[in-house]
PDB file of C-alpha atoms in Angstrom:
ATOM      1  CA  MET Y  15     -64.487  27.041  58.039  1.00  0.00           C
ATOM      2  CA  ARG Y  16     -62.524  23.627  58.865  1.00  0.00           C
ATOM      3  CA  GLY Y  17     -59.355  24.689  58.637  1.00  0.00           C
ATOM      4  CA  ARG Y  18     -59.618  28.068  60.586  1.00  0.00           C
ATOM      5  CA  VAL Y  19     -61.518  26.751  62.999  1.00  0.00           C
ATOM      6  CA  TRP Y  20     -58.990  25.714  65.001  1.00  0.00           C
ATOM      7  CA  VAL Y  21     -57.631  29.229  66.321  1.00  0.00           C
ATOM      8  CA  PRO Y  22     -60.381  30.740  67.883  1.00  0.00           C
ATOM      9  CA  LEU Y  23     -61.486  27.727  69.403  1.00  0.00           C
ATOM     10  CA  VAL Y  24     -57.955  27.531  71.043  1.00  0.00           C
ATOM     11  CA  VAL Y  25     -58.264  31.137  72.009  1.00  0.00           C
ATOM     12  CA  ALA Y  26     -61.833  29.984  73.414  1.00  0.00           C
ATOM     13  CA  VAL Y  27     -60.217  27.393  75.604  1.00  0.00           C
ATOM     14  CA  ALA Y  28     -58.397  30.180  77.001  1.00  0.00           C
ATOM     15  CA  VAL Y  29     -60.429  32.458  77.453  1.00  0.00           C
ATOM     16  CA  GLN Y  30     -62.887  29.770  79.201  1.00  0.00           C
ATOM     17  CA  LEU Y  31     -59.728  29.210  81.718  1.00  0.00           C
ATOM     18  CA  ALA Y  32     -58.834  32.829  82.526  1.00  0.00           C
ATOM     19  CA  GLY Y  33     -62.831  32.785  82.872  1.00  0.00           C
ATOM     20  CA  VAL Y  34     -63.366  30.413  85.176  1.00  0.00           C
ATOM     21  CA  VAL Y  35     -61.005  32.108  87.647  1.00  0.00           C
ATOM     22  CA  ALA Y  36     -62.662  35.389  87.279  1.00  0.00           C
ATOM     23  CA  VAL Y  37     -65.640  34.425  87.771  1.00  0.00           C
ATOM     24  CA  PHE Y  38     -64.415  32.375  90.875  1.00  0.00           C
ATOM     25  CA  ALA Y  39     -62.950  35.265  92.405  1.00  0.00           C
ATOM     26  CA  TRP Y  40     -66.491  37.882  91.892  1.00  0.00           C
ATOM     27  CA  VAL Y  41     -68.756  35.102  92.783  1.00  0.00           C
ATOM     28  CA  ALA Y  42     -67.663  31.747  94.444  1.00  0.00           C
ATOM     29  CA  GLY Y  43     -67.882  31.865  98.557  1.00  0.00           C
ATOM     30  CA  ASP Y  44     -69.464  35.500  98.102  1.00  0.00           C
ATOM     31  CA  ASP Y  45     -71.658  36.708 101.531  1.00  0.00           C
ATOM     32  CA  LEU Y  46     -74.970  36.359 101.695  1.00  0.00           C
ATOM     33  CA  HIS Y  47     -76.984  38.665  99.528  1.00  0.00           C
ATOM     34  CA  GLU Y  48     -81.173  40.215 100.674  1.00  0.00           C
ATOM     35  CA  ALA Y  49     -81.581  36.489 101.978  1.00  0.00           C
ATOM     36  CA  PRO Y  50     -84.721  36.084 102.201  1.00  0.00           C
ATOM     37  CA  LEU Y  51     -85.115  35.967 106.225  1.00  0.00           C
ATOM     38  CA  GLY Y  52     -88.744  34.885 108.324  1.00  0.00           C
ATOM     39  CA  VAL Y  53     -89.411  35.231 111.436  1.00  0.00           C
ATOM     40  CA  VAL Y  54     -92.387  34.810 114.101  1.00  0.00           C
ATOM     41  CA  ALA Y  55     -92.363  36.471 116.445  1.00  0.00           C
ATOM     42  CA  PRO Y  56     -94.847  38.581 119.026  1.00  0.00           C
ATOM     43  CA  ALA Y  57     -95.842  41.461 117.294  1.00  0.00           C
ATOM     44  CA  VAL Y  58     -93.513  44.143 118.710  1.00  0.00           C
ATOM     45  CA  VAL Y  59     -90.684  42.282 119.124  1.00  0.00           C
ATOM     46  CA  GLY Y  60     -90.931  40.493 115.901  1.00  0.00           C
ATOM     47  CA  GLN Y  61     -91.679  44.681 114.355  1.00  0.00           C
ATOM     48  CA  THR Y  62     -88.109  44.974 115.993  1.00  0.00           C
ATOM     49  CA  LEU Y  63     -86.258  43.311 114.799  1.00  0.00           C
ATOM     50  CA  ALA Y  64     -87.419  43.431 111.204  1.00  0.00           C
ATOM     51  CA  ASP Y  65     -87.732  47.425 111.929  1.00  0.00           C
ATOM     52  CA  ARG Y  66     -83.894  46.686 112.274  1.00  0.00           C
ATOM     53  CA  ALA Y  67     -82.580  44.589 109.710  1.00  0.00           C
ATOM     54  CA  ALA Y  68     -83.873  47.253 107.155  1.00  0.00           C
ATOM     55  CA  ALA Y  69     -82.039  49.720 108.566  1.00  0.00           C
ATOM     56  CA  ASP Y  70     -78.580  47.953 108.536  1.00  0.00           C
ATOM     57  CA  PRO Y  71     -77.420  48.736 104.983  1.00  0.00           C
ATOM     58  CA  ASP Y  72     -75.113  45.784 105.945  1.00  0.00           C
ATOM     59  CA  SER Y  73     -77.686  42.818 107.278  1.00  0.00           C
ATOM     60  CA  PRO Y  74     -77.492  40.260 105.336  1.00  0.00           C
ATOM     61  CA  PHE Y  75     -81.042  39.605 105.199  1.00  0.00           C
ATOM     62  CA  THR Y  76     -84.237  40.995 104.026  1.00  0.00           C
ATOM     63  CA  VAL Y  77     -87.275  40.475 107.297  1.00  0.00           C
ATOM     64  CA  VAL Y  78     -90.533  38.307 106.052  1.00  0.00           C
ATOM     65  CA  ARG Y  79     -93.131  37.716 109.706  1.00  0.00           C
ATOM     66  CA  PRO Y  80     -95.369  34.075 108.418  1.00  0.00           C
ATOM     67  CA  PRO Y  81     -98.515  34.310 110.272  1.00  0.00           C
ATOM     68  CA  SER Y  82     -97.195  31.151 111.826  1.00  0.00           C
ATOM     69  CA  ALA Y  83     -94.532  28.865 113.148  1.00  0.00           C
ATOM     70  CA  ALA Y  84     -96.275  25.663 110.717  1.00  0.00           C
ATOM     71  CA  ALA Y  85     -97.162  28.894 107.264  1.00  0.00           C
ATOM     72  CA  ALA Y  86     -92.705  29.803 107.806  1.00  0.00           C
ATOM     73  CA  ARG Y  87     -92.162  25.928 108.151  1.00  0.00           C
ATOM     74  CA  GLY Y  88     -93.514  25.247 105.143  1.00  0.00           C
ATOM     75  CA  LEU Y  89     -91.884  28.183 103.434  1.00  0.00           C
ATOM     76  CA  VAL Y  90     -88.633  27.502 104.801  1.00  0.00           C
ATOM     77  CA  ASP Y  91     -89.609  23.246 103.705  1.00  0.00           C
ATOM     78  CA  ASP Y  92     -90.019  25.313  99.596  1.00  0.00           C
ATOM     79  CA  GLY Y  93     -86.653  26.982  99.595  1.00  0.00           C
ATOM     80  CA  THR Y  94     -88.928  30.396  99.305  1.00  0.00           C
ATOM     81  CA  LEU Y  95     -87.082  31.563 102.631  1.00  0.00           C
ATOM     82  CA  VAL Y  96     -83.367  30.611 103.622  1.00  0.00           C
ATOM     83  CA  GLY Y  97     -84.887  29.986 107.169  1.00  0.00           C
ATOM     84  CA  SER Y  98     -87.531  31.105 110.143  1.00  0.00           C
ATOM     85  CA  ALA Y  99     -86.522  32.043 113.249  1.00  0.00           C
ATOM     86  CA  VAL Y 100     -89.233  31.154 116.554  1.00  0.00           C
ATOM     87  CA  VAL Y 101     -89.692  33.335 118.357  1.00  0.00           C
ATOM     88  CA  ASP Y 102     -90.958  32.208 121.780  1.00  0.00           C
ATOM     89  CA  LEU Y 103     -90.452  34.542 124.735  1.00  0.00           C
ATOM     90  CA  ALA Y 104     -90.751  32.025 127.264  1.00  0.00           C
ATOM     91  CA  ARG Y 105     -88.114  29.635 126.799  1.00  0.00           C
ATOM     92  CA  SER Y 106     -84.725  31.945 126.033  1.00  0.00           C
ATOM     93  CA  ASP Y 107     -83.403  30.224 122.956  1.00  0.00           C
ATOM     94  CA  ASP Y 108     -84.612  30.289 119.616  1.00  0.00           C
ATOM     95  CA  VAL Y 109     -85.555  28.029 117.045  1.00  0.00           C
ATOM     96  CA  LEU Y 110     -83.790  28.464 113.238  1.00  0.00           C
ATOM     97  CA  LEU Y 111     -85.750  26.745 110.918  1.00  0.00           C
ATOM     98  CA  LEU Y 112     -82.778  25.987 107.977  1.00  0.00           C
ATOM     99  CA  PRO Y 113     -83.892  24.005 104.402  1.00  0.00           C
ATOM    100  CA  ARG Y 114     -82.131  20.278 104.365  1.00  0.00           C
ATOM    101  CA  ARG Y 115     -81.991  20.822 100.788  1.00  0.00           C
ATOM    102  CA  ALA Y 116     -79.792  24.107 100.573  1.00  0.00           C
ATOM    103  CA  SER Y 117     -75.828  24.443 100.531  1.00  0.00           C
ATOM    104  CA  PRO Y 118     -74.497  23.352 103.540  1.00  0.00           C
ATOM    105  CA  ASP Y 119     -72.167  27.024 102.732  1.00  0.00           C
ATOM    106  CA  GLN Y 120     -76.025  28.894 103.010  1.00  0.00           C
ATOM    107  CA  ARG Y 121     -77.174  26.806 105.960  1.00  0.00           C
ATOM    108  CA  ALA Y 122     -74.073  27.758 108.194  1.00  0.00           C
ATOM    109  CA  ALA Y 123     -73.596  31.697 106.789  1.00  0.00           C
ATOM    110  CA  VAL Y 124     -77.437  31.806 107.302  1.00  0.00           C
ATOM    111  CA  GLU Y 125     -76.778  30.369 110.958  1.00  0.00           C
ATOM    112  CA  ALA Y 126     -73.890  32.019 112.103  1.00  0.00           C
ATOM    113  CA  ALA Y 127     -75.873  35.638 110.545  1.00  0.00           C
ATOM    114  CA  VAL Y 128     -78.949  34.858 113.241  1.00  0.00           C
ATOM    115  CA  ARG Y 129     -76.827  33.383 115.704  1.00  0.00           C
ATOM    116  CA  VAL Y 130     -75.251  36.632 116.355  1.00  0.00           C
ATOM    117  CA  THR Y 131     -78.590  38.810 116.182  1.00  0.00           C
ATOM    118  CA  SER Y 132     -79.867  37.073 118.532  1.00  0.00           C
ATOM    119  CA  ALA Y 133     -76.529  36.929 121.068  1.00  0.00           C
ATOM    120  CA  ARG Y 134     -76.986  40.426 120.752  1.00  0.00           C
ATOM    121  CA  LEU Y 135     -80.865  40.416 122.309  1.00  0.00           C
ATOM    122  CA  GLY Y 136     -79.397  37.641 124.315  1.00  0.00           C
ATOM    123  CA  ARG Y 137     -80.683  35.041 123.068  1.00  0.00           C
ATOM    124  CA  GLY Y 138     -79.189  31.377 122.604  1.00  0.00           C
ATOM    125  CA  VAL Y 139     -80.165  29.348 119.289  1.00  0.00           C
ATOM    126  CA  GLU Y 140     -81.488  25.748 118.567  1.00  0.00           C
ATOM    127  CA  VAL Y 141     -81.830  24.833 114.418  1.00  0.00           C
ATOM    128  CA  GLU Y 142     -83.997  22.740 112.469  1.00  0.00           C
ATOM    129  CA  LEU Y 143     -83.443  21.502 109.433  1.00  0.00           C
ATOM    130  CA  VAL Y 144     -87.072  21.046 107.645  1.00  0.00           C
ATOM    131  CA  GLY Y 145     -87.866  19.267 104.992  1.00  0.00           C
ATOM    132  CA  PRO Y 146     -86.702  16.067 103.534  1.00  0.00           C
ATOM    133  CA  SER Y 147     -82.910  15.118 102.182  1.00  0.00           C
ATOM    134  CA  LEU Y 148     -81.088  13.871  98.871  1.00  0.00           C
ATOM    135  CA  SER Y 149     -78.032  12.576  98.964  1.00  0.00           C
ATOM    136  CA  ALA Y 150     -74.838  13.613  98.179  1.00  0.00           C
ATOM    137  CA  GLY Y 151     -75.672  11.722  94.245  1.00  0.00           C
ATOM    138  CA  GLY Y 152     -79.269  13.799  93.884  1.00  0.00           C
ATOM    139  CA  ARG Y 153     -77.666  16.967  94.828  1.00  0.00           C
ATOM    140  CA  ALA Y 154     -75.181  16.416  91.973  1.00  0.00           C
ATOM    141  CA  ALA Y 155     -77.891  15.078  89.995  1.00  0.00           C
ATOM    142  CA  VAL Y 156     -79.971  18.105  89.702  1.00  0.00           C
ATOM    143  CA  THR Y 157     -76.789  20.786  89.473  1.00  0.00           C
ATOM    144  CA  TRP Y 158     -74.652  18.680  86.811  1.00  0.00           C
ATOM    145  CA  LEU Y 159     -77.065  16.908  84.896  1.00  0.00           C
ATOM    146  CA  PRO Y 160     -78.558  19.719  83.525  1.00  0.00           C
ATOM    147  CA  VAL Y 161     -74.983  21.516  82.834  1.00  0.00           C
ATOM    148  CA  LEU Y 162     -74.384  19.049  80.915  1.00  0.00           C
ATOM    149  CA  ALA Y 163     -76.823  17.949  79.163  1.00  0.00           C
ATOM    150  CA  VAL Y 164     -76.401  21.695  78.299  1.00  0.00           C
ATOM    151  CA  GLY Y 165     -72.706  21.015  77.580  1.00  0.00           C
ATOM    152  CA  ALA Y 166     -73.728  17.544  75.285  1.00  0.00           C
ATOM    153  CA  GLY Y 167     -75.952  20.394  73.089  1.00  0.00           C
ATOM    154  CA  ILE Y 168     -72.907  22.496  72.575  1.00  0.00           C
ATOM    155  CA  LEU Y 169     -70.653  20.324  71.620  1.00  0.00           C
ATOM    156  CA  THR Y 170     -73.786  18.259  69.696  1.00  0.00           C
ATOM    157  CA  SER Y 171     -73.556  21.266  67.370  1.00  0.00           C
ATOM    158  CA  GLY Y 172     -70.048  21.600  66.983  1.00  0.00           C
ATOM    159  CA  VAL Y 173     -69.139  18.667  65.858  1.00  0.00           C
ATOM    160  CA  LEU Y 174     -72.058  18.954  63.323  1.00  0.00           C
ATOM    161  CA  THR Y 175     -70.491  22.062  62.014  1.00  0.00           C
ATOM    162  CA  VAL Y 176     -66.636  20.200  62.189  1.00  0.00           C
ATOM    163  CA  ARG Y 177     -68.070  17.550  59.494  1.00  0.00           C
ATOM    164  CA  SER Y 178     -70.913  19.471  57.374  1.00  0.00           C
ATOM    165  CA  GLY Y 179     -69.668  22.638  57.851  1.00  0.00           C
ATOM    166  CA  ARG Y 180     -72.635  25.997  58.553  1.00  0.00           C
ATOM    167  CA  LEU Y 181     -76.071  24.486  58.641  1.00  0.00           C
ATOM    168  CA  PRO Y 182     -77.323  23.132  54.974  1.00  0.00           C
ATOM    169  CA  ARG Y 183     -78.592  26.381  52.501  1.00  0.00           C
ATOM    170  CA  THR Y 184     -80.798  24.296  51.509  1.00  0.00           C
ATOM    171  CA  TRP Y 185     -84.397  23.156  54.013  1.00  0.00           C
ATOM    172  CA  PRO Y 186     -84.075  19.470  53.786  1.00  0.00           C
ATOM    173  CA  GLY Y 187     -80.422  19.809  54.613  1.00  0.00           C
ATOM    174  CA  ALA Y 188     -81.007  21.936  58.205  1.00  0.00           C
ATOM    175  CA  LEU Y 189     -84.133  19.445  59.277  1.00  0.00           C
ATOM    176  CA  ARG Y 190     -81.636  16.316  58.424  1.00  0.00           C
ATOM    177  CA  ARG Y 191     -79.274  18.037  61.173  1.00  0.00           C
ATOM    178  CA  LEU Y 192     -82.114  19.379  63.002  1.00  0.00           C
ATOM    179  CA  ARG Y 193     -83.451  15.553  63.110  1.00  0.00           C
ATOM    180  CA  VAL Y 194     -79.938  14.298  64.152  1.00  0.00           C
ATOM    181  CA  ILE Y 195     -79.968  16.782  67.728  1.00  0.00           C
ATOM    182  CA  GLY Y 196     -83.023  15.495  68.316  1.00  0.00           C
ATOM    183  CA  ALA Y 197     -81.987  12.353  68.473  1.00  0.00           C
ATOM    184  CA  VAL Y 198     -78.856  13.374  70.483  1.00  0.00           C
ATOM    185  CA  ALA Y 199     -81.344  14.564  73.151  1.00  0.00           C
ATOM    186  CA  VAL Y 200     -83.396  12.243  72.972  1.00  0.00           C
ATOM    187  CA  LEU Y 201     -80.452   9.859  73.697  1.00  0.00           C
ATOM    188  CA  VAL Y 202     -79.121  12.071  75.898  1.00  0.00           C
ATOM    189  CA  GLY Y 203     -81.998  12.773  77.880  1.00  0.00           C
ATOM    190  CA  GLY Y 204     -82.983   9.783  78.662  1.00  0.00           C
ATOM    191  CA  VAL Y 205     -79.327   8.398  80.447  1.00  0.00           C
ATOM    192  CA  GLY Y 206     -79.958  11.060  82.013  1.00  0.00           C
ATOM    193  CA  GLY Y 207     -83.564  10.711  83.336  1.00  0.00           C
ATOM    194  CA  LEU Y 208     -81.894   7.352  84.484  1.00  0.00           C
ATOM    195  CA  VAL Y 209     -79.380   8.626  85.937  1.00  0.00           C
ATOM    196  CA  GLY Y 210     -81.223  11.446  87.739  1.00  0.00           C
ATOM    197  CA  ALA Y 211     -83.651   7.946  88.947  1.00  0.00           C
ATOM    198  CA  LEU Y 212     -81.744   6.497  90.490  1.00  0.00           C
ATOM    199  CA  LEU Y 213     -79.699   8.798  92.589  1.00  0.00           C
ATOM    200  CA  ALA Y 214     -82.897  11.299  93.637  1.00  0.00           C
ATOM    201  CA  THR Y 215     -85.416   8.946  93.540  1.00  0.00           C
ATOM    202  CA  GLY Y 216     -87.445  11.389  90.971  1.00  0.00           C
ATOM    203  CA  PRO Y 217     -89.503  11.245  88.205  1.00  0.00           C
ATOM    204  CA  VAL Y 218     -87.576   9.673  84.911  1.00  0.00           C
ATOM    205  CA  LEU Y 219     -90.108  10.592  82.905  1.00  0.00           C
ATOM    206  CA  LEU Y 220     -90.275  14.313  83.269  1.00  0.00           C
ATOM    207  CA  TRP Y 221     -86.962  14.223  83.780  1.00  0.00           C
ATOM    208  CA  TRP Y 222     -86.425  12.989  80.526  1.00  0.00           C
ATOM    209  CA  PRO Y 223     -88.285  15.667  78.437  1.00  0.00           C
ATOM    210  CA  ALA Y 224     -86.632  18.345  80.895  1.00  0.00           C
ATOM    211  CA  LEU Y 225     -82.975  16.827  80.121  1.00  0.00           C
ATOM    212  CA  SER Y 226     -83.640  16.385  76.578  1.00  0.00           C
ATOM    213  CA  LEU Y 227     -84.814  19.956  76.376  1.00  0.00           C
ATOM    214  CA  LEU Y 228     -82.385  21.427  78.083  1.00  0.00           C
ATOM    215  CA  VAL Y 229     -80.145  19.666  74.545  1.00  0.00           C
ATOM    216  CA  LEU Y 230     -82.112  20.939  72.313  1.00  0.00           C
ATOM    217  CA  THR Y 231     -81.148  24.340  73.667  1.00  0.00           C
ATOM    218  CA  GLY Y 232     -78.245  23.813  73.849  1.00  0.00           C
ATOM    219  CA  ALA Y 233     -77.029  22.404  70.374  1.00  0.00           C
ATOM    220  CA  LEU Y 234     -79.830  25.299  68.727  1.00  0.00           C
ATOM    221  CA  VAL Y 235     -77.755  28.260  71.131  1.00  0.00           C
ATOM    222  CA  SER Y 236     -74.807  27.149  69.535  1.00  0.00           C
ATOM    223  CA  GLN Y 237     -75.626  26.859  66.085  1.00  0.00           C
ATOM    224  CA  ALA Y 238     -77.560  30.398  65.500  1.00  0.00           C
ATOM    225  CA  LEU Y 239     -74.506  31.683  67.486  1.00  0.00           C
ATOM    226  CA  GLU Y 240     -71.897  29.899  64.888  1.00  0.00           C
ATOM    227  CA  HIS Y 241     -74.147  30.924  61.988  1.00  0.00           C
ATOM    228  CA  LEU Y 242     -73.965  35.121  63.944  1.00  0.00           C
ATOM    229  CA  MET Y 243     -70.126  34.752  64.111  1.00  0.00           C
ATOM    230  CA  ASP Y 244     -68.186  31.605  62.731  1.00  0.00           C
ATOM    231  CA  ALA Y 245     -66.381  29.799  65.756  1.00  0.00           C
ATOM    232  CA  TRP Y 246     -66.105  32.026  67.797  1.00  0.00           C
ATOM    233  CA  GLY Y 247     -69.702  32.541  67.835  1.00  0.00           C
ATOM    234  CA  TRP Y 248     -69.419  28.257  70.251  1.00  0.00           C
ATOM    235  CA  GLY Y 249     -66.994  29.830  71.670  1.00  0.00           C
ATOM    236  CA  LEU Y 250     -69.571  32.323  73.515  1.00  0.00           C
ATOM    237  CA  ALA Y 251     -72.006  29.848  73.402  1.00  0.00           C
ATOM    238  CA  VAL Y 252     -69.279  27.430  75.721  1.00  0.00           C
ATOM    239  CA  THR Y 253     -68.538  31.019  78.349  1.00  0.00           C
ATOM    240  CA  LEU Y 254     -72.626  32.110  78.275  1.00  0.00           C
ATOM    241  CA  LEU Y 255     -73.950  28.529  78.645  1.00  0.00           C
ATOM    242  CA  VAL Y 256     -71.358  27.070  80.868  1.00  0.00           C
ATOM    243  CA  LEU Y 257     -69.133  29.214  82.675  1.00  0.00           C
ATOM    244  CA  THR Y 258     -72.299  30.988  84.170  1.00  0.00           C
ATOM    245  CA  ALA Y 259     -72.691  27.317  85.528  1.00  0.00           C
ATOM    246  CA  LEU Y 260     -69.842  27.331  87.419  1.00  0.00           C
ATOM    247  CA  PRO Y 261     -70.865  28.718  91.342  1.00  0.00           C
ATOM    248  CA  ASP Y 262     -73.739  26.278  91.682  1.00  0.00           C
ATOM    249  CA  LEU Y 263     -71.638  22.950  90.653  1.00  0.00           C
ATOM    250  CA  ALA Y 264     -68.877  24.310  93.269  1.00  0.00           C
ATOM    251  CA  GLY Y 265     -72.289  24.688  95.672  1.00  0.00           C
ATOM    252  CA  THR Y 266     -72.266  28.556  95.947  1.00  0.00           C
ATOM    253  CA  GLY Y 267     -75.831  28.970  97.738  1.00  0.00           C
ATOM    254  CA  THR Y 268     -78.053  31.171  95.305  1.00  0.00           C
ATOM    255  CA  TRP Y 269     -78.872  34.310  97.923  1.00  0.00           C
ATOM    256  CA  MET Y 270     -74.716  34.472  98.784  1.00  0.00           C
ATOM    257  CA  GLN Y 271     -73.852  35.175  94.911  1.00  0.00           C
ATOM    258  CA  PRO Y 272     -74.235  39.262  93.709  1.00  0.00           C
ATOM    259  CA  VAL Y 273     -76.950  40.265  93.733  1.00  0.00           C
ATOM    260  CA  VAL Y 274     -76.567  41.080  89.602  1.00  0.00           C
ATOM    261  CA  TRP Y 275     -74.728  36.982  89.221  1.00  0.00           C
ATOM    262  CA  ARG Y 276     -77.771  36.134  91.006  1.00  0.00           C
ATOM    263  CA  GLU Y 277     -81.136  37.926  88.561  1.00  0.00           C
ATOM    264  CA  VAL Y 278     -79.476  37.546  85.426  1.00  0.00           C
ATOM    265  CA  THR Y 279     -77.985  33.595  84.991  1.00  0.00           C
ATOM    266  CA  THR Y 280     -81.509  32.788  86.669  1.00  0.00           C
ATOM    267  CA  LEU Y 281     -82.733  33.836  83.005  1.00  0.00           C
ATOM    268  CA  LEU Y 282     -80.216  30.930  81.890  1.00  0.00           C
ATOM    269  CA  PRO Y 283     -80.623  27.218  80.673  1.00  0.00           C
ATOM    270  CA  HIS Y 284     -78.635  25.730  82.480  1.00  0.00           C
ATOM    271  CA  ALA Y 285     -80.634  27.608  85.825  1.00  0.00           C
ATOM    272  CA  ALA Y 286     -83.940  27.097  84.106  1.00  0.00           C
ATOM    273  CA  GLY Y 287     -82.757  23.229  84.047  1.00  0.00           C
ATOM    274  CA  ILE Y 288     -81.754  23.016  88.086  1.00  0.00           C
ATOM    275  CA  GLU Y 289     -85.373  24.760  89.103  1.00  0.00           C
ATOM    276  CA  ILE Y 290     -86.925  22.200  86.752  1.00  0.00           C
ATOM    277  CA  LEU Y 291     -85.498  19.227  88.565  1.00  0.00           C
ATOM    278  CA  GLN Y 292     -85.611  20.949  92.098  1.00  0.00           C
ATOM    279  CA  GLN Y 293     -89.422  21.225  91.837  1.00  0.00           C
ATOM    280  CA  LEU Y 294     -89.717  18.013  90.143  1.00  0.00           C
ATOM    281  CA  THR Y 295     -87.667  16.382  93.942  1.00  0.00           C
ATOM    282  CA  GLY Y 296     -90.027  19.265  95.436  1.00  0.00           C
ATOM    283  CA  GLY Y 297     -87.308  21.743  96.297  1.00  0.00           C
ATOM    284  CA  THR Y 298     -88.316  24.409  95.133  1.00  0.00           C
ATOM    285  CA  ALA Y 299     -90.883  26.530  95.583  1.00  0.00           C
ATOM    286  CA  GLY Y 300     -92.163  29.281  92.087  1.00  0.00           C
ATOM    287  CA  ALA Y 301     -94.005  28.479  88.539  1.00  0.00           C
ATOM    288  CA  LEU Y 302     -93.979  25.563  87.738  1.00  0.00           C
ATOM    289  CA  TRP Y 303     -94.660  27.222  83.905  1.00  0.00           C
ATOM    290  CA  ARG Y 304     -91.627  29.775  84.486  1.00  0.00           C
ATOM    291  CA  PRO Y 305     -88.158  27.330  83.837  1.00  0.00           C
ATOM    292  CA  TRP Y 306     -90.005  25.528  81.459  1.00  0.00           C
ATOM    293  CA  ALA Y 307     -91.012  28.697  79.336  1.00  0.00           C
ATOM    294  CA  VAL Y 308     -87.580  30.235  80.027  1.00  0.00           C
ATOM    295  CA  LEU Y 309     -86.224  27.247  78.173  1.00  0.00           C
ATOM    296  CA  ALA Y 310     -88.894  27.808  75.041  1.00  0.00           C
ATOM    297  CA  VAL Y 311     -88.065  30.968  74.534  1.00  0.00           C
ATOM    298  CA  TRP Y 312     -84.250  30.019  73.845  1.00  0.00           C
ATOM    299  CA  CYS Y 313     -84.780  27.267  71.757  1.00  0.00           C
ATOM    300  CA  ALA Y 314     -87.210  29.632  69.805  1.00  0.00           C
ATOM    301  CA  VAL Y 315     -85.258  32.950  69.689  1.00  0.00           C
ATOM    302  CA  GLY Y 316     -82.237  30.213  68.527  1.00  0.00           C
ATOM    303  CA  GLY Y 317     -84.286  28.877  65.940  1.00  0.00           C
ATOM    304  CA  ALA Y 318     -85.176  32.294  64.513  1.00  0.00           C
ATOM    305  CA  THR Y 319     -81.700  33.198  64.758  1.00  0.00           C
ATOM    306  CA  SER Y 320     -80.783  29.975  62.046  1.00  0.00           C
ATOM    307  CA  THR Y 321     -83.570  30.287  60.371  1.00  0.00           C
ATOM    308  CA  LEU Y 322     -82.641  33.857  59.703  1.00  0.00           C
ATOM    309  CA  ALA Y 323     -79.166  33.189  59.403  1.00  0.00           C
ATOM    310  CA  ARG Y 324     -80.051  30.330  56.077  1.00  0.00           C
ATOM    311  CA  ARG Y 325     -82.374  32.699  54.252  1.00  0.00           C
ATOM    312  CA  GLU Y 326     -79.322  35.465  54.614  1.00  0.00           C
ATOM    313  CA  ARG Y 327     -76.295  32.560  52.799  1.00  0.00           C
ATOM    314  CA  SER Y 328     -78.839  31.093  50.365  1.00  0.00           C
ATOM    315  CA  ALA Y 329     -80.165  35.064  48.678  1.00  0.00           C
ATOM    316  CA  GLY Y 330     -75.881  35.334  49.010  1.00  0.00           C
TER     317      GLY Y 330
END
């Protein structure tokens, strides 16, 4: 194993580099797709705008009708809506509420599309940013720390494989390896929690277990893939768990990514980690349990796969 591991890893790195180009060409910097936009307006006007958006196949929006401006503000604040137009017929300008925490590219795309629609109706647009803001360091922490934590787990699994071979045949050996992974997860999660708490003023006691769970997930999934595909599995783990995070790392807004990509990647560990940190910093809505459940399922599947592989190896 030690003598043969480098060839697959070199090939995997080459594939990663090609994948970087492909991902950015397909995903990064794309247009808005089916983005939920709120419209608060008199019944006739609001329904007309909603009908136009529904009838236009090129419309980037799915129109939502909040009952009031206050309700719209709350939905924009928690990330449920990419923005909301508040129409007051007594004024010539509409107010466009945009989430302060959204990526600048996404905010600019929403504003540009709304301005085009408003101009067709002979109306102007005033932009108002909603919700608390994160510093540049805070935004980077929320996006980068989950990916780095997953990467730390993959690296830990790879180092253990190179140093000690694949998963030991015996239960004591497997438990010793799991203890090493657990110790690394606690350490990396603690350091990451401190960094995140400093940059984003978040609760370190909640950042810590979230990042530790991400390290554990990366290690268990990488280990399971290694058992199924040898060193090629390590390369697949990097592709599956790290390469897919590139659009988020580049700052491409969620609603600017292709629909298929967006739906698939929300089930991956890095996306669950980002969602957890966004919830901890008040930047997104959604069920609190969902991203934790996603990580738990990945850990369970990775652990079960490794256990079955160990049993087959011992029997062989």
